Coordinates of C-alpha atoms and ligand atoms in Angstrom, one line a residue:
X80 CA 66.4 75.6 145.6
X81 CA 67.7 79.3 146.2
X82 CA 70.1 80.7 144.0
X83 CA 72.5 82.4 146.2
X84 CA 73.7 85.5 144.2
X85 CA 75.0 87.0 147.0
X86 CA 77.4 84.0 148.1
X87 CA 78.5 83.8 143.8
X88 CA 79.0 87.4 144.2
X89 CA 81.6 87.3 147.1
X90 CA 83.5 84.5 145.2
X91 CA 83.8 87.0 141.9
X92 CA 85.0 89.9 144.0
X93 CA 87.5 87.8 145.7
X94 CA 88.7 86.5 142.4
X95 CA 88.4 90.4 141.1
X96 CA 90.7 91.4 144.4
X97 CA 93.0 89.1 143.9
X98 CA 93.4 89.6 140.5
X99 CA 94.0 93.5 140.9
X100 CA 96.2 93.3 143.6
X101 CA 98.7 91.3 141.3
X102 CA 98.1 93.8 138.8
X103 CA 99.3 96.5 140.9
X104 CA 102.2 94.5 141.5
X105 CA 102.8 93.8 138.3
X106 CA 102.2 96.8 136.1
X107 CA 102.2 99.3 138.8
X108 CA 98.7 100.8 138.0
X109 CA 95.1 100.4 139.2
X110 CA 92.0 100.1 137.4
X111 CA 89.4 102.9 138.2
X112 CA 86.5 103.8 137.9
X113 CA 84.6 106.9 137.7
X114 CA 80.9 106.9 139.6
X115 CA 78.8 110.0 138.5
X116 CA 76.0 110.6 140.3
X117 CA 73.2 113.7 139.5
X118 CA 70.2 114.6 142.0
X119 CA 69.5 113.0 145.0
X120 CA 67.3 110.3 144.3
X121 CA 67.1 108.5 147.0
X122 CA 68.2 104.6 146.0
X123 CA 70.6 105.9 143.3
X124 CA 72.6 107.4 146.3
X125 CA 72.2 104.0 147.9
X126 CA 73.8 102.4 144.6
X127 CA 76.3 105.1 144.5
X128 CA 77.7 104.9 147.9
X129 CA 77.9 100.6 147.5
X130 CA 80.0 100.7 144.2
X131 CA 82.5 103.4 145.9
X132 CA 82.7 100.9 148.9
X133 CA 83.2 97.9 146.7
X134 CA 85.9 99.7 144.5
X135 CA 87.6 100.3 147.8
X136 CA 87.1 96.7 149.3
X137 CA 88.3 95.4 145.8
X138 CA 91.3 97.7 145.2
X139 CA 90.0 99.7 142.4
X140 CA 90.5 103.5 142.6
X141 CA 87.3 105.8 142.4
X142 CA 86.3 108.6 140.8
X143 CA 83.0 109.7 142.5
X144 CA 81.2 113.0 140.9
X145 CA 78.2 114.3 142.7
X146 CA 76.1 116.8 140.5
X147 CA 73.7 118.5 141.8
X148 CA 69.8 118.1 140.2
X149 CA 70.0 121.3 138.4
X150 CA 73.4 120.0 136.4
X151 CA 72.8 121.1 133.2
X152 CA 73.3 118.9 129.8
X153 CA 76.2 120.3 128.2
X154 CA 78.2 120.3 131.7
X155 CA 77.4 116.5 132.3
X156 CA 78.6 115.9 129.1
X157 CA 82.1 118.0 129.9
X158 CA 82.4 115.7 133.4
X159 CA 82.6 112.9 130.8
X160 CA 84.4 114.3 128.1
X161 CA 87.4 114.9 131.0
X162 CA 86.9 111.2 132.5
X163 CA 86.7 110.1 128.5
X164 CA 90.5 111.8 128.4
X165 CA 91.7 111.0 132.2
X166 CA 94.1 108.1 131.7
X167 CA 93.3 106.6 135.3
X168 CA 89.5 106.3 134.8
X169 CA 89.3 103.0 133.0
X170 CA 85.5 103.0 133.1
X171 CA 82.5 105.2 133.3
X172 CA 79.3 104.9 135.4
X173 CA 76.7 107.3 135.3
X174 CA 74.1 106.2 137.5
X175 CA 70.9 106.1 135.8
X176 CA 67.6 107.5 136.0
X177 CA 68.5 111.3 134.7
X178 CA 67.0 114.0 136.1
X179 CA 64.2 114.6 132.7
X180 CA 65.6 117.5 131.5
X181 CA 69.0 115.5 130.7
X182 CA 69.0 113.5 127.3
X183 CA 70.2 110.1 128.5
X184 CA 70.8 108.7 125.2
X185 CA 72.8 112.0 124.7
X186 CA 75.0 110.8 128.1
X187 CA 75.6 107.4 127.1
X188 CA 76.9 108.2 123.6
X189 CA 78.8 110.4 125.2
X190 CA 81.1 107.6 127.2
X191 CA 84.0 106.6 125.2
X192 CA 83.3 103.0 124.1
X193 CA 86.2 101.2 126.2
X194 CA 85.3 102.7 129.0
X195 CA 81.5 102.2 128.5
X196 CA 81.4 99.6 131.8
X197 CA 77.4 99.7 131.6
X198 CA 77.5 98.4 128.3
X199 CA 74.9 100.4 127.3
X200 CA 76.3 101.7 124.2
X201 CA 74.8 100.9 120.8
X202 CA 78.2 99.3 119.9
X203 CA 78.0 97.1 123.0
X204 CA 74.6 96.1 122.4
X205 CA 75.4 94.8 118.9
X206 CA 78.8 93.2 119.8
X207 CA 76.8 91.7 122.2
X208 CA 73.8 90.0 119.9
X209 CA 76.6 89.2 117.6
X210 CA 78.6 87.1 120.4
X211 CA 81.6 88.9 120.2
X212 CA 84.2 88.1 122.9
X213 CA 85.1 92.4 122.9
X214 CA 81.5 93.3 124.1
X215 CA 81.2 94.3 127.8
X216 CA 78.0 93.1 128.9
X217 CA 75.2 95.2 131.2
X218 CA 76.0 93.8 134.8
X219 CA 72.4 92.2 135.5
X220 CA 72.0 90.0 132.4
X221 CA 75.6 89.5 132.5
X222 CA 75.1 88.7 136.0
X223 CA 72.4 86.4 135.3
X224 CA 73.9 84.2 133.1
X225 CA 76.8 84.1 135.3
X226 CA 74.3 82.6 138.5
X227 CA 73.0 80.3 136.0
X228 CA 75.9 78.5 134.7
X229 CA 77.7 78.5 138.7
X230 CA 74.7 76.2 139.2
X231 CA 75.2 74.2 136.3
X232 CA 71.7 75.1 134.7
X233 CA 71.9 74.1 131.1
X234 CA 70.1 76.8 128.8
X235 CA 70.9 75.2 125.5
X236 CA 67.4 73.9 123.8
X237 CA 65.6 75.5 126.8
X238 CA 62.6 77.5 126.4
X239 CA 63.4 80.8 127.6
X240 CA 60.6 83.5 129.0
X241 CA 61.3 87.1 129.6
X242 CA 59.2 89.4 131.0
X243 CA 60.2 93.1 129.9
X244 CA 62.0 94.2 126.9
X245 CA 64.3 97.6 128.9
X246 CA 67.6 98.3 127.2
X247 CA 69.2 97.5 130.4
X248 CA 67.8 94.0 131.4
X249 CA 65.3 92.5 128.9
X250 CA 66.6 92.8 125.5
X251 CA 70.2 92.4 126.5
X252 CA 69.0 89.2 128.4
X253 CA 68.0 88.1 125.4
X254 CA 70.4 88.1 123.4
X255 CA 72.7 86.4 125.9
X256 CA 69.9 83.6 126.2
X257 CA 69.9 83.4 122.2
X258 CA 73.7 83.1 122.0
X259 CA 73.8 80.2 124.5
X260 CA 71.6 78.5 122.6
X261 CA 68.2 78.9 124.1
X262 CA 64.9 79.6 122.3
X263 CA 63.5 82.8 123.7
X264 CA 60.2 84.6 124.0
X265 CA 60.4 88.2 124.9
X266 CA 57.2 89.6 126.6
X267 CA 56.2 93.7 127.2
X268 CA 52.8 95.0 128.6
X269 CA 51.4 94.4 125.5
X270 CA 52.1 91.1 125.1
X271 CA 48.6 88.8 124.8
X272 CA 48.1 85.5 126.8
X273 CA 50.9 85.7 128.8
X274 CA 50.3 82.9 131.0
X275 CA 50.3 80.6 128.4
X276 CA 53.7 81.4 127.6
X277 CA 54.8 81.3 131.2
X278 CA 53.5 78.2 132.0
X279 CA 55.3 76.8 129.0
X280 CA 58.5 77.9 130.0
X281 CA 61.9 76.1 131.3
X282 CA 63.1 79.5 132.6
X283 CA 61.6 82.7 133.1
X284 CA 63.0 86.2 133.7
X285 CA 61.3 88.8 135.5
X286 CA 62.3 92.6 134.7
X287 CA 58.9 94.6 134.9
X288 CA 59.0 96.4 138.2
X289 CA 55.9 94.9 139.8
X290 CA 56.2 93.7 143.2
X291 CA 54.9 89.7 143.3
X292 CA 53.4 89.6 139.9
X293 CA 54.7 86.2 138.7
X294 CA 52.9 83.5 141.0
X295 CA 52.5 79.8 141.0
X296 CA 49.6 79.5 138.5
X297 CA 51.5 81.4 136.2
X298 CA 54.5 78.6 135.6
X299 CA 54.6 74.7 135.3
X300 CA 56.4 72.5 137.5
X301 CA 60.3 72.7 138.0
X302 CA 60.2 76.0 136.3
X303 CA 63.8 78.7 136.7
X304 CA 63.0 81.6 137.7
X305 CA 65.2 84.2 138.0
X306 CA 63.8 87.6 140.0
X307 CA 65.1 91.5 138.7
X308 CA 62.5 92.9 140.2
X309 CA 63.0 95.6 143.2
X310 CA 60.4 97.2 144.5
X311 CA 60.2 98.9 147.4
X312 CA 56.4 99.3 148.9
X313 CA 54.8 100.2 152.0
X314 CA 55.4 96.7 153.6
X315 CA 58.9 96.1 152.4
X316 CA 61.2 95.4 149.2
X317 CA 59.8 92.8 147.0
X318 CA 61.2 91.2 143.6
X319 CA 58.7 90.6 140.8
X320 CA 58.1 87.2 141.7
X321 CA 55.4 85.7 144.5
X322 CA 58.8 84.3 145.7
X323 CA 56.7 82.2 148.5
X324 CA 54.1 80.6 146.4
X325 CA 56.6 80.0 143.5
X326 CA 59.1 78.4 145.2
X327 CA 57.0 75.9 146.2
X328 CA 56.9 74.9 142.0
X329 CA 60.2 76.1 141.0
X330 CA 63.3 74.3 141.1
X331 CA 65.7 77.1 141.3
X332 CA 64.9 80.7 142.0
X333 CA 66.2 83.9 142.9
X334 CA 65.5 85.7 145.9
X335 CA 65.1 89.3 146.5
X336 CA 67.1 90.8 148.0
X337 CA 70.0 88.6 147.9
X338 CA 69.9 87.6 143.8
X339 CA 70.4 89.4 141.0
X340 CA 71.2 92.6 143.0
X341 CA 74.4 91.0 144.3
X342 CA 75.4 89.7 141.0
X343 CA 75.2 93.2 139.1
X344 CA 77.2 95.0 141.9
X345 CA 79.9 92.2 141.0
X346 CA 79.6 92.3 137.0
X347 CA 80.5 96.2 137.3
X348 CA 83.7 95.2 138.7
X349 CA 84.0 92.3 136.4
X350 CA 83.7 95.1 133.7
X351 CA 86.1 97.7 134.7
X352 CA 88.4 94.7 135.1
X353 CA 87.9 93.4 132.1
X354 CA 87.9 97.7 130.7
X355 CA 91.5 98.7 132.1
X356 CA 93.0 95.6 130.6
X357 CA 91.3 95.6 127.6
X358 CA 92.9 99.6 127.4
X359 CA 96.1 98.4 128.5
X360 CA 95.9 95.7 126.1
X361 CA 96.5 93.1 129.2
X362 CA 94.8 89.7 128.4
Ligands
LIG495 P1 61.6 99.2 132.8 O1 62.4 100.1 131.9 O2 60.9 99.8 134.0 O3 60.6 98.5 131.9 C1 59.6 97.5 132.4 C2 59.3 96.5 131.3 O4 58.4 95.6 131.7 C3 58.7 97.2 130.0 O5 59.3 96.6 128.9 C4 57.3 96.8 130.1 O6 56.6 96.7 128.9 C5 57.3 95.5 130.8 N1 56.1 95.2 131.5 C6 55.4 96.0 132.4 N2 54.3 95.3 132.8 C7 54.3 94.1 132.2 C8 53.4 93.0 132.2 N3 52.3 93.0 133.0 N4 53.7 91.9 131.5 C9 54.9 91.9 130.7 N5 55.7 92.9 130.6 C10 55.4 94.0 131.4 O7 62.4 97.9 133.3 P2 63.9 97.7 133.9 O8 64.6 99.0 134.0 O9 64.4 96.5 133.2 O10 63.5 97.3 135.4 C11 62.6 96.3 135.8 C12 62.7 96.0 137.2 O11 64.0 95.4 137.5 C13 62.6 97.2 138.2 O12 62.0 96.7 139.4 C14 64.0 97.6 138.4 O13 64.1 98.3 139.7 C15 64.7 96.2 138.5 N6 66.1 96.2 138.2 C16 66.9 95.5 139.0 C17 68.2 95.4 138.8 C18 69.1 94.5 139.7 O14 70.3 94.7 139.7 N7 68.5 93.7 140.5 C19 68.8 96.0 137.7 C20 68.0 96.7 136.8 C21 66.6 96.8 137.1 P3 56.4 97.9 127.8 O15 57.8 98.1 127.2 O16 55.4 97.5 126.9 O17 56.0 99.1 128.6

């Protein structure tokens, strides 16, 4: 069966509308959010331009800055001090990759932690691993978990799989697997016999950027497989999952596009929800 992240993700922003219209009623404010953008890479742009769209849809205010490539360090890092200070930015994207000669790590830090909607922080990260209700989550394992438990898949006792250990998917997906109670095996390029721990798996999680690389004789019967993947090639976007031969073993699985994708758009909002009344101490 398909798991239809982009239907879940509909209901959430509805929800999310709903909820910040009576806000604005209410308190007479709206949540923002501050999109910064440098370079021109191509798919970031794409991202870029969907988040201001869904901030408008949703009833969020935006805050779009478009850098150019040459941006240097310290001035990316004064955009965000000022959004750090401006009291109607109640979170901070900064879409991600850098252009190299930008420290990322530098940029992140930089956020101010409430406002740190990526939940990419250090501070996030460990809230996170240690279950704590304050942490804001990164969208796509945040997401994830989300897809699972709309389609009432128990992870408690289940043996977990993830392929990829990023700071944005893998290890975070981890530790939201380990807090619900799941036993988890996290694999990287390195990792040896991965197919026997694939094929031992109750659910896997594929994060490695490698179009149709999980097949069918990779994972037992009535496996979860859950698709990050996007890769765009020659003939098309792909996930990291043989989605047709899988889904022929799998008993739920995500497509591409149409997944995860949906259902990290929606956990951004979520998160600057969840960031303005966190700042304005709304519960
Ligand atoms: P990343 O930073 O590109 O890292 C890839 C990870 O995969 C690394 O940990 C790498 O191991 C591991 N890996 C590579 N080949 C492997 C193999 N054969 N077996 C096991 N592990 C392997 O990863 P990412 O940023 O998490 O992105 C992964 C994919 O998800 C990309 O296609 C990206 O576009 C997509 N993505 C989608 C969303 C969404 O919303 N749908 C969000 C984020 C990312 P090493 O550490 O050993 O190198």
């Amino acid at each position: 069966m398909e798991l239809d992240g982009k239907k879940l993700s509909k209901e959430i922003k509805e929800k999310i509308k709903v909820e910040v219209s009576s806000i604005k009623e209410k308190y007479g404010k709206t949540p923002g959010l501050a999109i910064v953008l440098v370079g021109e890479n191509p798919a970031s742009k794409i991202y870029v331009n969907s988040k201001i769209k869904g901030c408008s849809e949703l009833g969020f205010e935006s805050f779009a800055h478009f850098l150019p490539e040459d941006t240097k360090e310290e001035e990316l890092l004064n955009v965000i001090e000022e959004l750090n200070k401006d009291e109607n930015v109640n979170g901070i994207l900064v879409q991600l990759p850098l252009p190299k000669h930008i420290d990322e790590k530098k940029v992140i830090d930089k956020i101010s932690l409430e406002k740190d909607v990526d939940g990419f922080k250090p501070e996030n990260f460990g809230l996170l691993m240690l279950n704590d209700k304050k942490s804001i989550k990164p969208c796509t394992p945040a997401g994830i978990i989300e897809i699972l438990k709309s389609y009432s898949i128990e992870l408690e006792g289940k043996d977990v799989v993830i392929l990829g250990r990023s700071n944005i998917v893998g290890k975070p997906m981890a530790g939201l697997m380990i807090n619900e109670g799941a036993t988890v095996t996290i694999c990287n390029s390195k990792t040896k016999n991965l197919v026997e721990k694939t094929k031992k798996a109750d659910i896997i999680v594929v994060a490695i950027g490698k179009a149709k690389f999980l097949t069918a004789d990779m994972v037992k019967d009535d496996v979860v497989v859950i698709d990050v993947g996007i890769n765009r090639t020659e003939n098309g976007l792909f996930g990291d999952v043989d989605f047709e031969d899988v889904s022929k073993k799998a008993s739920y699985i995500t497509p591409v596009p149409g997944g995860v994708g949906p259902m990290t758009v929606a956990m951004l909002f979520h998160n600057t929800l969840r960031a303005f009344k966190n700042i304005n101490n709304i519960d």
